Amino acid sequence: MTDTKIVDKQYVANTYNRFPVEIVSGKGSYVYDENGKEYIDMGSGIGVTSFGISDDVWQKAVTQQLSKVQHMSNLYYTQPCAQLAELLCKKTGMKKVFFSNSGAESNECSIKVARKYAAEKKGADYSTIVTLVNSFHGRTLTTLSATGQDHYHELFQPLTPGFVHTPANDLNALIETVKANKVAGIMMEIIQGEGGVLPLDADFVKGVAKFAKENDIVLMIDEVQTGNGRTGELYAYMNYGIQPDVVSTAKGIGGGLPLGATMLGEKVENVLGFGDHGSTFGGNPVCCAGALSIIERIDDALLADVKKKSKYIFDELANAEGVESMSGLGLMIGIKPSKKTAGDVLKICMEKGVLCLTAKDKVRLLPALNIPMEALEKAVKVIKEALV
Ligand SMILES: *Cc1c(COP(=O)(O)O)cnc(C)c1O
């Protein structure tokens, strides 16, 4: 074992069951380990490095900002933060943005917005947040509470009260749940990522949006994983023609630096006032300068390319030997193996120089949005062989 692995095992908390690989460098969709072995990166740091490792445009944006000012706190204006908020609003039709540092925090902000909106509009007892069974919304105690998977909850009681879970794709059950509680908001992922790359039914999504609007319930879409071009639209809700009240995102927006964003639509744009929320690092100029370079490049041509690559992966693998089913949208894809476990497929791929992810019983692919066709073809060939 290398020194890094020994020291890490001794001194880093045991929360991650790491693969026996130390990544030392990379470029685009290729990364290299401590022995110089090359891998094609089909996970992009769990959907974070949107344009790959050390992408030139992103790197330039980040380093230029780094040499100007790296942090000033939110007591002062900084240009990248303002520009990024403007760009996000212009591209989505949302009205205001709160910046934080992670997906969990971006959801915490959504929840605070929904609760304050409902408290002022309907009364302080309208505080319940409805989320879906099998969802994943983060690791803080409140976002754990929002997460609809009991096994994350067991040893961390008491969790934040005021969350109820209802099954995905069952509109009647959701309506009954809302009627049985005093509800401030509904939060859901358009594709349940950690839950197994499971897209919600279009009818359900549209039904929830209509019901939320009619009942003045804040609709929050968790786009932490699905956002920022991942599904072939800038945000996944755009695939379904709905207009959420709140959209939270993180992961891919920063291209590799920590950044969370909670976008507020017309209904809730002025809910947060001075002192209602804040973050020391949120809107950090270096993270925002990098994010600006990412969001600027997610244009129609790039999104068309994401869809094209997605179709290529589905065409190659959907009917391949060893594949039971496939799910997902754009470059967020789940493959359910029929002959092996997802973990075994992952291991074989790694040996053959391809890094994939898992999600429940699926092999999960989240490659860089600009992965070169040549790398993608090679990776798909390896995955195909590993599934058999
Ligand atoms: C990853 C993820 C989160 C949590 O993001 P962190 O940055 O790890 O806090 C929340 N929601 C969804 C849908 C995610 O995929």
XYZ file of C-alpha atoms and ligand atoms in Angstrom:
403
model
C 0.000 0.000 0.000
C 1.145 3.533 -0.708
C 1.755 6.000 2.094
C -1.407 7.883 1.211
C -3.588 4.824 1.701
C -1.954 3.898 5.022
C -2.166 7.429 6.407
C -5.728 7.892 5.135
C -6.881 4.639 6.732
C -5.353 5.650 10.045
C -6.378 9.291 10.223
C -9.447 9.927 8.035
C -12.799 9.035 9.608
C -14.069 5.683 8.395
C -17.116 6.994 6.557
C -15.963 6.032 3.063
C -15.296 2.512 1.825
C -12.722 3.692 -0.714
C -11.561 1.667 -3.706
C -7.866 0.708 -3.457
C -6.920 3.410 -5.968
C -5.217 6.756 -5.387
C -6.018 9.290 -8.082
C -3.099 11.636 -8.624
C -3.959 13.578 -11.774
C -6.242 13.801 -14.768
C -7.325 15.727 -17.818
C -10.837 15.854 -19.213
C -12.387 12.388 -18.963
C -9.096 10.612 -18.213
C -7.567 10.156 -14.752
C -4.351 8.498 -13.580
C -3.591 6.530 -10.433
C -0.449 6.246 -8.331
C 1.020 3.681 -10.735
C 0.315 5.777 -13.813
C -2.596 3.566 -14.846
C -5.116 5.404 -17.014
C -8.862 5.297 -16.404
C -11.807 6.699 -18.332
C -13.892 8.592 -15.797
C -17.578 7.684 -16.154
C -18.502 9.115 -12.726
C -17.054 12.660 -12.830
C -16.731 12.803 -9.058
C -20.455 11.927 -8.694
C -21.608 14.345 -11.354
C -19.406 17.212 -10.192
C -16.676 17.768 -12.792
C -19.181 18.786 -15.490
C -16.493 19.483 -18.082
C -14.005 16.934 -16.818
C -10.832 17.129 -14.766
C -8.748 20.321 -14.962
C -10.853 21.616 -17.850
C -8.966 24.524 -19.496
C -11.795 27.081 -19.575
C -12.875 26.375 -15.998
C -9.280 26.332 -14.756
C -8.590 29.712 -16.358
C -11.734 31.255 -14.855
C -10.840 29.915 -11.418
C -7.149 30.856 -11.456
C -7.864 34.361 -12.769
C -10.285 34.959 -9.921
C -7.878 33.319 -7.451
C -5.250 35.917 -8.267
C -7.737 38.788 -7.815
C -9.557 37.962 -4.562
C -10.341 34.502 -3.168
C -12.829 35.467 -0.425
C -14.299 38.578 1.128
C -17.391 37.288 3.001
C -20.925 38.298 2.148
C -20.464 41.678 3.780
C -19.291 42.995 0.403
C -20.287 42.724 -3.254
C -18.169 40.539 -5.549
C -18.679 40.329 -9.301
C -18.711 36.531 -9.933
C -21.495 35.997 -7.378
C -23.710 38.709 -8.910
C -23.007 37.576 -12.470
C -23.733 33.932 -11.698
C -27.039 34.785 -9.997
C -28.055 36.905 -13.001
C -27.125 34.184 -15.490
C -29.015 31.483 -13.569
C -32.128 33.667 -13.356
C -31.983 34.624 -17.049
C -31.622 30.975 -18.074
C -34.366 29.626 -15.799
C -36.866 32.421 -15.258
C -36.250 32.168 -11.513
C -35.981 35.518 -9.705
C -33.314 35.298 -7.005
C -30.528 32.947 -5.902
C -29.108 32.078 -2.486
C -25.607 30.572 -2.653
C -24.229 27.966 -0.247
C -21.563 25.255 -0.420
C -23.215 21.885 -0.927
C -26.331 20.038 -1.957
C -27.536 19.493 1.579
C -27.211 23.194 2.307
C -29.023 24.153 -0.878
C -31.919 21.964 0.298
C -31.782 23.405 3.815
C -32.371 26.806 2.225
C -35.320 25.471 0.178
C -36.893 24.111 3.361
C -36.417 27.380 5.256
C -38.012 29.286 2.374
C -41.018 26.934 2.228
C -41.526 27.095 5.992
C -41.290 30.873 6.194
C -43.596 31.340 3.200
C -46.227 29.048 4.711
C -45.849 30.497 8.219
C -46.573 33.996 6.916
C -49.275 32.954 4.472
C -51.114 30.150 6.285
C -49.846 30.122 9.871
C -46.860 28.769 11.774
C -48.407 25.301 12.108
C -48.188 24.822 8.308
C -44.639 23.530 8.573
C -44.709 19.964 7.232
C -42.555 19.135 4.213
C -43.657 16.232 2.008
C -40.900 14.235 0.266
C -40.880 10.938 -1.588
C -40.058 7.437 -0.412
C -36.582 6.389 -1.647
C -35.476 10.009 -2.082
C -32.087 11.402 -1.127
C -31.722 15.011 -0.037
C -28.491 15.138 1.987
C -26.667 14.276 5.206
C -27.377 17.141 7.582
C -29.900 16.211 10.246
C -32.696 18.123 8.513
C -31.960 16.848 5.005
C -31.606 13.320 6.450
C -35.091 13.811 7.811
C -36.197 14.841 4.313
C -34.529 11.753 2.835
C -37.148 9.031 2.436
C -34.938 6.040 3.266
C -35.184 4.687 6.805
C -31.745 3.100 6.880
C -30.144 6.561 6.862
C -32.199 7.554 9.913
C -31.828 4.727 12.364
C -28.868 5.769 14.503
C -29.328 9.514 14.369
C -32.548 10.128 16.271
C -34.122 12.483 16.997
C -34.200 13.956 13.512
C -35.724 17.306 12.621
C -39.497 16.938 12.924
C -41.984 17.944 10.245
C -41.177 15.606 7.370
C -43.478 12.976 5.872
C -42.744 10.627 2.981
C -45.135 9.414 0.297
C -44.505 6.912 -2.534
C -43.173 8.230 -5.858
C -45.564 8.208 -8.837
C -48.720 7.921 -6.713
C -50.497 11.266 -6.989
C -53.514 10.188 -4.934
C -51.282 9.085 -2.057
C -49.483 12.419 -2.178
C -52.751 14.348 -2.124
C -53.989 12.268 0.843
C -50.690 12.900 2.657
C -51.035 16.636 2.108
C -54.652 16.568 3.341
C -53.642 14.691 6.500
C -50.946 17.229 7.429
C -50.439 20.984 7.573
C -48.067 21.235 4.644
C -45.673 24.031 3.726
C -43.991 22.423 0.751
C -43.257 19.392 -1.393
C -39.664 18.472 -2.244
C -38.640 15.913 -4.847
C -35.916 14.850 -7.261
C -36.997 14.536 -10.916
C -34.747 11.479 -11.141
C -34.028 9.737 -7.837
C -30.262 9.487 -8.106
C -28.939 7.721 -5.021
C -32.258 5.851 -4.934
C -31.312 3.979 -8.140
C -31.499 6.434 -11.084
C -35.305 6.340 -11.152
C -37.027 9.086 -13.187
C -40.454 10.142 -11.945
C -43.400 9.616 -14.318
C -44.205 12.734 -16.329
C -47.888 12.581 -15.319
C -46.947 12.445 -11.643
C -44.570 15.410 -11.913
C -47.170 17.491 -13.767
C -49.907 16.393 -11.364
C -47.847 17.379 -8.314
C -46.987 20.757 -9.878
C -50.669 21.479 -10.623
C -51.810 20.353 -7.167
C -49.097 22.420 -5.432
C -50.055 25.509 -7.398
C -53.785 25.122 -6.711
C -53.148 24.704 -3.001
C -50.439 27.354 -2.642
C -47.876 24.782 -1.544
C -44.212 25.557 -2.251
C -42.894 23.136 -4.894
C -39.172 22.474 -4.379
C -37.210 20.497 -6.948
C -33.913 19.005 -5.736
C -31.656 19.316 -8.786
C -28.431 18.680 -6.899
C -27.598 15.701 -9.116
C -29.938 16.204 -12.106
C -29.108 19.877 -12.668
C -26.661 21.830 -14.785
C -27.105 20.041 -18.097
C -26.923 16.522 -16.743
C -30.234 15.287 -18.191
C -29.989 17.044 -21.552
C -31.813 20.146 -20.313
C -30.250 22.839 -18.118
C -32.422 21.576 -15.229
C -34.286 18.267 -15.249
C -37.689 19.846 -14.457
C -37.458 21.460 -17.914
C -37.957 18.004 -19.436
C -41.494 18.058 -17.996
C -42.598 21.616 -18.730
C -43.302 22.540 -15.105
C -42.295 25.703 -13.223
C -41.134 24.974 -9.653
C -41.159 27.615 -6.918
C -37.716 26.629 -5.650
C -34.856 24.801 -7.398
C -31.835 23.668 -5.411
C -28.610 22.544 -7.020
C -24.945 21.851 -6.255
C -22.654 19.032 -7.534
C -22.081 19.914 -11.223
C -22.636 23.666 -10.957
C -19.185 24.350 -9.535
C -17.306 22.020 -11.876
C -15.319 20.665 -8.927
C -15.344 23.434 -6.348
C -17.976 23.427 -3.592
C -21.007 25.525 -4.481
C -24.707 25.189 -3.764
C -27.441 27.371 -5.246
C -31.090 27.715 -4.243
C -33.102 29.488 -6.918
C -36.294 31.239 -5.883
C -39.228 31.729 -8.237
C -41.714 34.585 -8.289
C -43.920 33.240 -5.493
C -41.107 33.101 -2.941
C -38.532 35.552 -4.286
C -38.895 37.936 -1.353
C -39.506 35.422 1.425
C -35.947 35.640 2.739
C -35.060 38.968 4.336
C -31.969 40.350 6.066
C -30.673 37.885 8.627
C -33.052 35.057 7.684
C -30.261 32.973 6.189
C -26.561 33.236 5.486
C -23.312 31.443 4.794
C -19.690 32.406 5.367
C -18.423 30.775 2.194
C -21.627 30.858 0.123
C -21.152 32.694 -3.171
C -17.375 32.485 -2.853
C -15.874 34.417 -5.795
C -13.550 31.605 -6.928
C -16.320 28.978 -6.873
C -18.719 31.377 -8.633
C -16.174 32.339 -11.321
C -15.742 28.635 -12.096
C -19.500 28.053 -12.051
C -20.051 30.980 -14.403
C -17.719 29.336 -16.921
C -19.718 26.105 -16.578
C -23.242 27.550 -16.864
C -22.228 29.824 -19.781
C -21.201 26.784 -21.802
C -24.368 24.752 -21.195
C -26.030 26.003 -24.376
C -28.337 24.339 -26.909
C -25.437 22.773 -28.811
C -23.989 21.188 -25.664
C -27.407 19.936 -24.534
C -28.016 18.408 -27.976
C -24.652 16.680 -27.655
C -25.581 15.333 -24.201
C -28.769 13.865 -25.709
C -26.837 12.373 -28.617
C -24.328 10.691 -26.293
C -27.157 9.476 -24.102
C -28.844 7.865 -27.099
C -25.552 6.218 -28.039
C -25.235 4.652 -24.555
C -28.855 3.452 -24.526
C -28.587 2.083 -28.088
C -25.404 0.179 -27.260
C -26.442 -1.242 -23.897
C -30.241 -1.529 -23.662
C -30.374 -4.848 -25.499
C -26.887 -6.045 -24.619
C -26.254 -9.367 -22.916
C -26.216 -9.058 -19.132
C -28.491 -5.999 -19.033
C -31.870 -6.416 -17.367
C -33.001 -2.807 -17.802
C -31.795 0.742 -18.179
C -33.096 3.991 -16.732
C -32.276 7.671 -16.646
C -32.128 10.723 -18.847
C -29.259 12.423 -20.642
C -25.932 11.496 -19.102
C -27.473 10.286 -15.841
C -27.940 6.604 -16.566
C -28.645 3.479 -14.528
C -27.951 -0.033 -15.785
C -29.445 -2.976 -13.942
C -27.235 -6.009 -14.572
C -28.937 -9.399 -14.987
C -25.939 -11.689 -14.491
C -23.772 -9.890 -11.959
C -24.127 -7.466 -9.098
C -23.529 -3.791 -9.842
C -20.536 -3.958 -7.491
C -18.959 -6.800 -9.455
C -19.437 -4.958 -12.738
C -17.799 -1.905 -11.191
C -14.784 -3.939 -10.071
C -14.244 -5.488 -13.499
C -14.575 -2.088 -15.178
C -12.015 -0.623 -12.800
C -9.524 -3.383 -13.584
C -10.032 -2.642 -17.271
C -9.551 1.095 -16.807
C -13.084 2.482 -16.548
C -14.456 4.160 -13.415
C -18.227 3.817 -12.910
C -20.555 4.363 -9.951
C -23.358 2.371 -8.408
C -26.779 3.428 -7.130
C -28.615 0.674 -5.232
C -28.643 -2.335 -7.610
C -27.654 -0.273 -10.667
C -24.407 0.603 -12.332
C -24.628 4.382 -12.548
C -22.993 6.481 -15.255
C -22.457 10.230 -14.815
C -19.680 11.058 -17.293
C -18.498 14.595 -18.011
C -20.989 16.405 -20.266
C -18.246 16.905 -22.858
C -16.751 13.405 -22.716
C -15.064 12.819 -26.098
C -16.888 10.265 -28.272
C -13.714 8.189 -28.487
C -13.477 7.842 -24.692
C -17.187 7.100 -24.444
C -16.973 4.363 -27.078
C -14.048 2.736 -25.267
C -15.803 2.917 -21.903
C -19.064 1.476 -23.244
C -17.151 -1.418 -24.790
C -15.537 -2.219 -21.434
C -18.866 -1.934 -19.573
C -20.496 -4.219 -22.136
C -17.821 -6.863 -21.601
C -18.001 -6.499 -17.814
C -21.763 -7.134 -17.767
C -21.527 -10.562 -19.391
C -25.679 14.484 -3.629
C -27.069 14.904 -3.372
C -27.387 15.711 -2.257
C -26.372 16.074 -1.208
O -25.357 16.893 -1.715
P -24.059 17.205 -0.816
O -23.296 18.185 -1.662
O -23.345 15.922 -0.609
O -24.546 17.793 0.447
C -28.698 16.129 -2.116
N -29.636 15.792 -3.017
C -29.365 15.026 -4.098
C -30.449 14.707 -5.058
C -28.075 14.546 -4.298
O -27.813 13.752 -5.341
